[in-house]
């Protein structure tokens, strides 16, 4: 057990990675929903492809979002086309994405503050694009969702669902890998190589080490979301993406078991989405200059709470976990349209029209329509590549169901409420590996993250994955640190466990502690009052006060 | 009519110390308390003053005290009372058979579970580092399945601390056979060592891996009771020295200290009312007549001559944070706080600066009575103690229990 | 904020409750209040599963008392248990233990079945899961309500309503009689209501929440009738008291609960209040006796200190020492269960040791089942404080 932690194999191979020049047919930029959707589609059609992501998978908007698999109800009145796309994709994803979609259904509830006339218009518009809406009585709605404000006036049921961004991204990648897809995380695209107006490769920088290298390719698809403008600019092409920041609040528990939308023209703060153990309220809308301007502020949070009160009267008594923000990739052909007025539909831009062949951007859209976007852009690229295989992403499930036998086995090793969660996070293969770790050392079934039910074995498994370089990567894969205490306890344990297994990526443990807690702090700082303040006093008491991970040591004084 | 001299609001370290000091002065004391305070969370290590502004380590607690800012509670309490309070605290510990070591003129750097050292003032004997500092070879002993202790991390990090780098570290593990049932925390191991069988079996297991004469760093597991029996028996049987680390909650050292103080108070006739949530007060002309608890059934009124407000800070419930304001819920005392919430906290969670929000609290005079912005006493017979005081970030400067002891003592002496 | 937030939101995961839960200290099979209460509550809201170790929680409320955050931990546990058992078949053992009142009525109506313990041999009890070592209480030959009917009270304008509860009514009626005598000595007339039913505490801990709610509704209707007239309601059993005033509010949504709760008193507290008003009969005769005292957890949870101890301190000569050694372990009928008996005794062991070491041979405590357990575990006699108060009044006139 003694001796310095050895560099894990994954880290060494990571360092070596850039040395050999890689080759592929298509490079996909962006590890968000759109990018992974494209990777999967390409690979399923037999096209060799590599996906590049500057940070970890789902680092961008695809995890800083609301997680609503839209029924389309929100768009029906204003943008019938978008409404139609949503209900169609919603139906597909509920089928192929059983392990990342939670079929909660949704309510559209009109509060006492909302215009009655809009209700009729909305019902009609939904009917027109094929979104089923079922009116129910307010009493029935309150029986189903007792925390709803009794002041609401009317309620409809719609087939909304909740979709987990992290899981969906991971599952697309897992599926793509089965078809030969490759993924490089912490790889920033810094240049587009071309000759004779034809793409020949891409220049990348290792985000962690700074090392620069090239990948040869025939085609580049930019699925960089809010960053799409920046990527296009690398080739001297202008793509008008206006990043639009939306702030969201995560609450500590499931205050509603259904999605609740406010029945009024789409506006700020009018949707509550339950996700596993938490609920998310959002969102705001503010144009920002930079795609990664994702630091929320207290003012936005207070505004959201004020608005949210109309649907959930006791909203202020519910504990918040954190605030977070993402930037919408709003595309407009017209450079003057910003905010909610801009189209949320998507476009595929074939930059051959701008004079560069082999470069396509796909911009705009929604998480809900990621698969459709991927299909459209893949169709375009396959046309160039003369690949005739049709798209099958709507037919094949993202991941296979975990067999009943494996589930039964998992229940022997995971604590209550843990097996299902772990199975949907890990997939069958991952689950087998985690079980094997527990079988080898039974104490590894202990929970390092008690709030989100994450075992020591799972943390180790996630840390050992080749795409993990810090505890935050483990968090995204496992949900550790994302529950009530926001890392107060699991940070210490995870760093300890990871380090004890020689997996600490060659980093000083104090650095790992700070890095992770600082990440949590970003979302806590804007909501620092009530129980969040109390939790922070505890967290600081532990790490700053007791463990003294921050204080200088007075070597003379010892 | 049942009448009390003093009602103490809050049963954390500040409240318990205030009650102890007041009782010692012959006062009749009632403690109204909700929950069991932060001791069992934060621990029984008494920091007095570890770091100055800018994160510079103080040479000794005394030296640190000399350099605190004007709004700091220590400034109000004053050096003599601080010294007396520490003496009084140590006296109680001694008397109850759970003595503490340390003094204001020596900084004690104690090992933590993160493999760092932290500066403090008073510690239980289980954290005495005298032998550790001398040792060339140190054993870091872990317990299988204990999820709150990673010995190799400690050994590795100690190697990076210049003053500890020359030592040789060996990590050894003991299997307490606790892996069945719930997850294992230090509390489970400590309870195992509380039992005779557990202790005997532990000694047997240790014999194989810990040579006589070793200095052994262990998690805080040397029994849950406020005495040194476990430590003494282990050391006697193995001929070794054991040093507990500061570690994460639940805090065994805090549990011991709290058990001891509560026992001491009860023995001395202090009435402690549990689940007594003080919600309101009756104030007439700058004097508090009574405080009122809010039960599920009904309110109860507690009359007294004086009141000590020791209900903690944000964590304890003595201060309530809302966007852009802080409320003191019982007397509605003023708390100065930036209305722009963005100014409450630094962008970095850890830096060389204290966190502004951690310093929010009540202003007091030298007698610990609450004062307004002009320094005028608001309530003549209310005395404030503990984390609800303004002007110190206990986590950053390492001063939490020190302020609690000194201010609790001073409040009781001012009555 | 709502007064009763049956959600996990204020938990900071600090683990203080874990350090203070007596069951957690006694067995490693229990995952502890934090985990089973608030932590898993978040999961329960999204998934249908059961934490098996939930069954170990005794509803003793020590977790609630130690929590710095006001989390309704034990209530979350009880609600989760009830949710789990809804529409699930229950064991005969749990049914019997939670329906003490029905059993008592049955045995009274069926001559020859006078005693549960006699009728069903201990062997049979063990077969259905009741420990053959458990201190099962025998039924009294005459119930309190029978004894009370034959009692001639002096009528006074001041009246109180007495809620005896099952234990006093069927097992230990003398406590009720002592209470009536004490009230009479204070010039109060005691009213007994035949329509009261079991408070529901044993039903709640065994997960029969719907039935408990039925009982609650019945009791509340009766309580309200009296409190509307301004009559105080008094209990001598701390678990009944806690149930009527607090747990009804936390567990059920019944109109008017807050209102009557204001008029509910523990006997000791009521007498101390009289004392504060100068209305208490302080003609206490000297009792040169020494006792230990045990504070029931369900009394400590009520936020009024230890009124019994304060009251007894008024009696000249009497030396009552608070054992202050935590939970006795019985928790209603928890300790009667075959699979819980050892845990229950382990929990109480600290208390038993303290009592034995004190050398005192009698222990005073408000709770009937605590008295049973202490008698069993420490091999001592036990008394309710009212018995001593009565004795002191009588001594004055001797
Ligand atoms: C607040 C908010 C709430 C929302 N709610 C919903 C909702 O409920 N339902 C719904 O359907 N949609 C919702 N959306 C929209 C939806 O989240 C986005 O449309 C979708 O996630 C975009 O996915 P993407 O893959 O296109 O972009 P992203 O997820 O942002 O992915 C782009 C990726 O590209 C990477 N990248 C950028 N530059 C480079 C580079 N140079 N090199 C390598 N990689 C690079 C980024 O790191 C990023 O990970 C919401 C959006 C916001 C902002
Ligand atoms: C994780 C952590 C680690 C720490 N580590 C250390 C350390 O190593 N060394 C050190 O010196 N300090 C440490 N501290 C700081 C130290 O614990 C505290 O600063 C100190 O104990 C505060 O004591 P207090 O009595 O003022 O407050 P608290 O302990 O918070 O006590 C307040 C009491 O008042 C009660 N109360 C609140 N409201 C009411 C009400 N309305 N009615 C009745 N009662 C009420 C509370 O329930 C509580 O019992 C740590 C703190 C934490 C959180
Ligand atoms: S009610 Fe008692 S047994 Fe149950 S969790 Fe709380 S302290 Fe433990
Ligand atoms: S004591 Fe309260 S706040 Fe602490 S872990 Fe238990 S329930 Fe949570």
mmCIF file of C-alpha atoms in Angstrom, chain C residues 216-365:
data_model
loop_
_atom_site.group_PDB
_atom_site.id
_atom_site.type_symbol
_atom_site.label_atom_id
_atom_site.label_comp_id
_atom_site.label_asym_id
_atom_site.label_seq_id
_atom_site.Cartn_x
_atom_site.Cartn_y
_atom_site.Cartn_z
ATOM 1 C CA UNK C 216 -56.553 9.468 15.543
ATOM 2 C CA UNK C 217 -59.791 10.704 14.028
ATOM 3 C CA UNK C 218 -61.827 9.139 16.802
ATOM 4 C CA UNK C 219 -59.613 10.511 19.536
ATOM 5 C CA UNK C 220 -59.403 13.932 18.011
ATOM 6 C CA UNK C 221 -63.173 14.205 17.839
ATOM 7 C CA UNK C 222 -63.390 13.409 21.547
ATOM 8 C CA UNK C 223 -60.451 15.606 22.517
ATOM 9 C CA UNK C 224 -61.880 18.505 20.611
ATOM 10 C CA UNK C 225 -65.187 18.149 22.338
ATOM 11 C CA UNK C 226 -63.467 18.779 25.669
ATOM 12 C CA UNK C 227 -60.855 21.284 24.670
ATOM 13 C CA UNK C 228 -63.545 23.388 23.017
ATOM 14 C CA UNK C 229 -65.025 23.662 26.477
ATOM 15 C CA UNK C 230 -61.627 24.717 27.762
ATOM 16 C CA UNK C 231 -60.777 21.543 29.665
ATOM 17 C CA UNK C 232 -57.162 20.497 29.824
ATOM 18 C CA UNK C 233 -56.407 16.933 28.744
ATOM 19 C CA UNK C 234 -53.832 15.054 30.740
ATOM 20 C CA UNK C 235 -51.815 11.942 30.065
ATOM 21 C CA UNK C 236 -49.543 9.991 32.373
ATOM 22 C CA UNK C 237 -48.028 7.992 29.533
ATOM 23 C CA UNK C 238 -45.406 9.925 27.600
ATOM 24 C CA UNK C 239 -45.780 7.929 24.383
ATOM 25 C CA UNK C 240 -49.533 8.527 24.293
ATOM 26 C CA UNK C 241 -48.889 12.184 24.988
ATOM 27 C CA UNK C 242 -46.346 12.481 22.205
ATOM 28 C CA UNK C 243 -48.642 10.701 19.798
ATOM 29 C CA UNK C 244 -51.662 12.837 20.581
ATOM 30 C CA UNK C 245 -49.904 16.168 20.478
ATOM 31 C CA UNK C 246 -47.100 15.728 18.004
ATOM 32 C CA UNK C 247 -47.240 12.639 15.855
ATOM 33 C CA UNK C 248 -50.880 13.174 14.864
ATOM 34 C CA UNK C 249 -49.780 16.505 13.460
ATOM 35 C CA UNK C 250 -46.762 15.102 11.701
ATOM 36 C CA UNK C 251 -48.285 11.956 10.271
ATOM 37 C CA UNK C 252 -51.821 12.886 9.361
ATOM 38 C CA UNK C 253 -53.660 15.766 7.863
ATOM 39 C CA UNK C 254 -56.596 16.140 10.195
ATOM 40 C CA UNK C 255 -58.331 19.443 10.789
ATOM 41 C CA UNK C 256 -58.015 21.097 14.145
ATOM 42 C CA UNK C 257 -55.081 19.088 15.499
ATOM 43 C CA UNK C 258 -53.024 22.184 16.276
ATOM 44 C CA UNK C 259 -55.846 23.650 18.283
ATOM 45 C CA UNK C 260 -56.392 20.880 20.775
ATOM 46 C CA UNK C 261 -52.679 20.125 21.091
ATOM 47 C CA UNK C 262 -52.362 23.355 23.043
ATOM 48 C CA UNK C 263 -54.470 21.856 25.809
ATOM 49 C CA UNK C 264 -52.633 18.576 26.171
ATOM 50 C CA UNK C 265 -50.451 18.142 29.233
ATOM 51 C CA UNK C 266 -48.214 15.605 30.788
ATOM 52 C CA UNK C 267 -49.357 15.115 34.367
ATOM 53 C CA UNK C 268 -46.062 16.323 35.794
ATOM 54 C CA UNK C 269 -45.987 19.391 33.622
ATOM 55 C CA UNK C 270 -49.567 20.243 34.518
ATOM 56 C CA UNK C 271 -48.815 20.104 38.225
ATOM 57 C CA UNK C 272 -45.684 22.201 37.799
ATOM 58 C CA UNK C 273 -47.729 24.789 35.946
ATOM 59 C CA UNK C 274 -50.121 24.791 38.880
ATOM 60 C CA UNK C 275 -47.124 25.367 41.068
ATOM 61 C CA UNK C 276 -46.061 28.336 38.947
ATOM 62 C CA UNK C 277 -49.535 29.749 39.394
ATOM 63 C CA UNK C 278 -49.408 29.175 43.170
ATOM 64 C CA UNK C 279 -52.278 26.750 42.807
ATOM 65 C CA UNK C 280 -50.457 23.501 43.604
ATOM 66 C CA UNK C 281 -51.236 21.719 46.838
ATOM 67 C CA UNK C 282 -47.783 21.751 48.416
ATOM 68 C CA UNK C 283 -48.755 19.825 51.496
ATOM 69 C CA UNK C 284 -46.147 17.248 50.724
ATOM 70 C CA UNK C 285 -45.328 14.811 53.461
ATOM 71 C CA UNK C 286 -41.697 13.859 53.923
ATOM 72 C CA UNK C 287 -40.555 10.746 52.117
ATOM 73 C CA UNK C 288 -37.111 9.714 53.248
ATOM 74 C CA UNK C 289 -36.561 7.494 50.268
ATOM 75 C CA UNK C 290 -34.035 7.088 47.485
ATOM 76 C CA UNK C 291 -34.920 6.402 43.872
ATOM 77 C CA UNK C 292 -33.366 6.371 40.455
ATOM 78 C CA UNK C 293 -35.199 8.144 37.669
ATOM 79 C CA UNK C 294 -35.315 7.266 33.992
ATOM 80 C CA UNK C 295 -36.424 9.878 31.476
ATOM 81 C CA UNK C 296 -38.418 8.207 28.682
ATOM 82 C CA UNK C 297 -37.189 9.236 25.225
ATOM 83 C CA UNK C 298 -40.717 10.218 24.301
ATOM 84 C CA UNK C 299 -40.798 12.652 27.184
ATOM 85 C CA UNK C 300 -37.442 14.208 26.288
ATOM 86 C CA UNK C 301 -38.673 14.638 22.741
ATOM 87 C CA UNK C 302 -41.490 16.895 23.909
ATOM 88 C CA UNK C 303 -39.298 19.908 24.619
ATOM 89 C CA UNK C 304 -40.388 20.495 28.180
ATOM 90 C CA UNK C 305 -37.451 19.144 30.109
ATOM 91 C CA UNK C 306 -38.071 16.626 32.866
ATOM 92 C CA UNK C 307 -41.163 17.821 34.739
ATOM 93 C CA UNK C 308 -41.381 14.593 36.750
ATOM 94 C CA UNK C 309 -37.965 15.189 38.272
ATOM 95 C CA UNK C 310 -38.743 18.821 39.015
ATOM 96 C CA UNK C 311 -42.021 17.887 40.620
ATOM 97 C CA UNK C 312 -40.527 15.166 42.785
ATOM 98 C CA UNK C 313 -37.871 17.647 43.898
ATOM 99 C CA UNK C 314 -40.623 19.480 45.749
ATOM 100 C CA UNK C 315 -41.162 16.517 48.045
ATOM 101 C CA UNK C 316 -39.179 16.862 51.271
ATOM 102 C CA UNK C 317 -36.719 14.109 52.022
ATOM 103 C CA UNK C 318 -37.068 12.501 48.650
ATOM 104 C CA UNK C 319 -33.834 11.755 46.813
ATOM 105 C CA UNK C 320 -34.377 11.120 43.117
ATOM 106 C CA UNK C 321 -31.351 10.722 40.935
ATOM 107 C CA UNK C 322 -31.609 10.991 37.159
ATOM 108 C CA UNK C 323 -29.898 7.951 35.653
ATOM 109 C CA UNK C 324 -29.288 9.928 32.454
ATOM 110 C CA UNK C 325 -28.165 6.820 30.637
ATOM 111 C CA UNK C 326 -30.203 6.986 27.476
ATOM 112 C CA UNK C 327 -32.858 4.809 25.945
ATOM 113 C CA UNK C 328 -34.101 1.715 27.803
ATOM 114 C CA UNK C 329 -34.497 -0.141 24.525
ATOM 115 C CA UNK C 330 -38.071 -1.372 24.768
ATOM 116 C CA UNK C 331 -39.705 1.207 22.497
ATOM 117 C CA UNK C 332 -43.264 0.058 23.011
ATOM 118 C CA UNK C 333 -43.262 -3.501 21.789
ATOM 119 C CA UNK C 334 -40.011 -3.519 19.834
ATOM 120 C CA UNK C 335 -38.219 -5.434 22.555
ATOM 121 C CA UNK C 336 -40.931 -8.095 22.604
ATOM 122 C CA UNK C 337 -39.985 -9.224 19.134
ATOM 123 C CA UNK C 338 -37.885 -12.351 18.896
ATOM 124 C CA UNK C 339 -35.492 -10.807 16.382
ATOM 125 C CA UNK C 340 -35.218 -7.519 18.276
ATOM 126 C CA UNK C 341 -35.025 -8.699 21.864
ATOM 127 C CA UNK C 342 -31.229 -8.827 22.008
ATOM 128 C CA UNK C 343 -30.889 -5.437 20.372
ATOM 129 C CA UNK C 344 -33.395 -4.027 22.803
ATOM 130 C CA UNK C 345 -31.467 -5.402 25.773
ATOM 131 C CA UNK C 346 -28.191 -4.162 24.326
ATOM 132 C CA UNK C 347 -29.645 -0.668 23.980
ATOM 133 C CA UNK C 348 -30.781 -0.727 27.584
ATOM 134 C CA UNK C 349 -27.577 -2.217 28.934
ATOM 135 C CA UNK C 350 -26.019 1.147 29.757
ATOM 136 C CA UNK C 351 -29.086 2.190 31.695
ATOM 137 C CA UNK C 352 -29.334 -1.131 33.515
ATOM 138 C CA UNK C 353 -25.693 -0.886 34.508
ATOM 139 C CA UNK C 354 -26.098 2.646 35.821
ATOM 140 C CA UNK C 355 -29.131 1.599 37.837
ATOM 141 C CA UNK C 356 -27.447 -1.459 39.265
ATOM 142 C CA UNK C 357 -24.361 0.510 40.179
ATOM 143 C CA UNK C 358 -26.460 3.089 41.982
ATOM 144 C CA UNK C 359 -27.510 0.471 44.480
ATOM 145 C CA UNK C 360 -31.047 1.867 44.491
ATOM 146 C CA UNK C 361 -33.733 -0.737 44.210
ATOM 147 C CA UNK C 362 -36.576 1.268 42.685
ATOM 148 C CA UNK C 363 -36.723 3.290 39.480
ATOM 149 C CA UNK C 364 -39.216 6.016 38.755
ATOM 150 C CA UNK C 365 -40.326 6.647 35.206
#
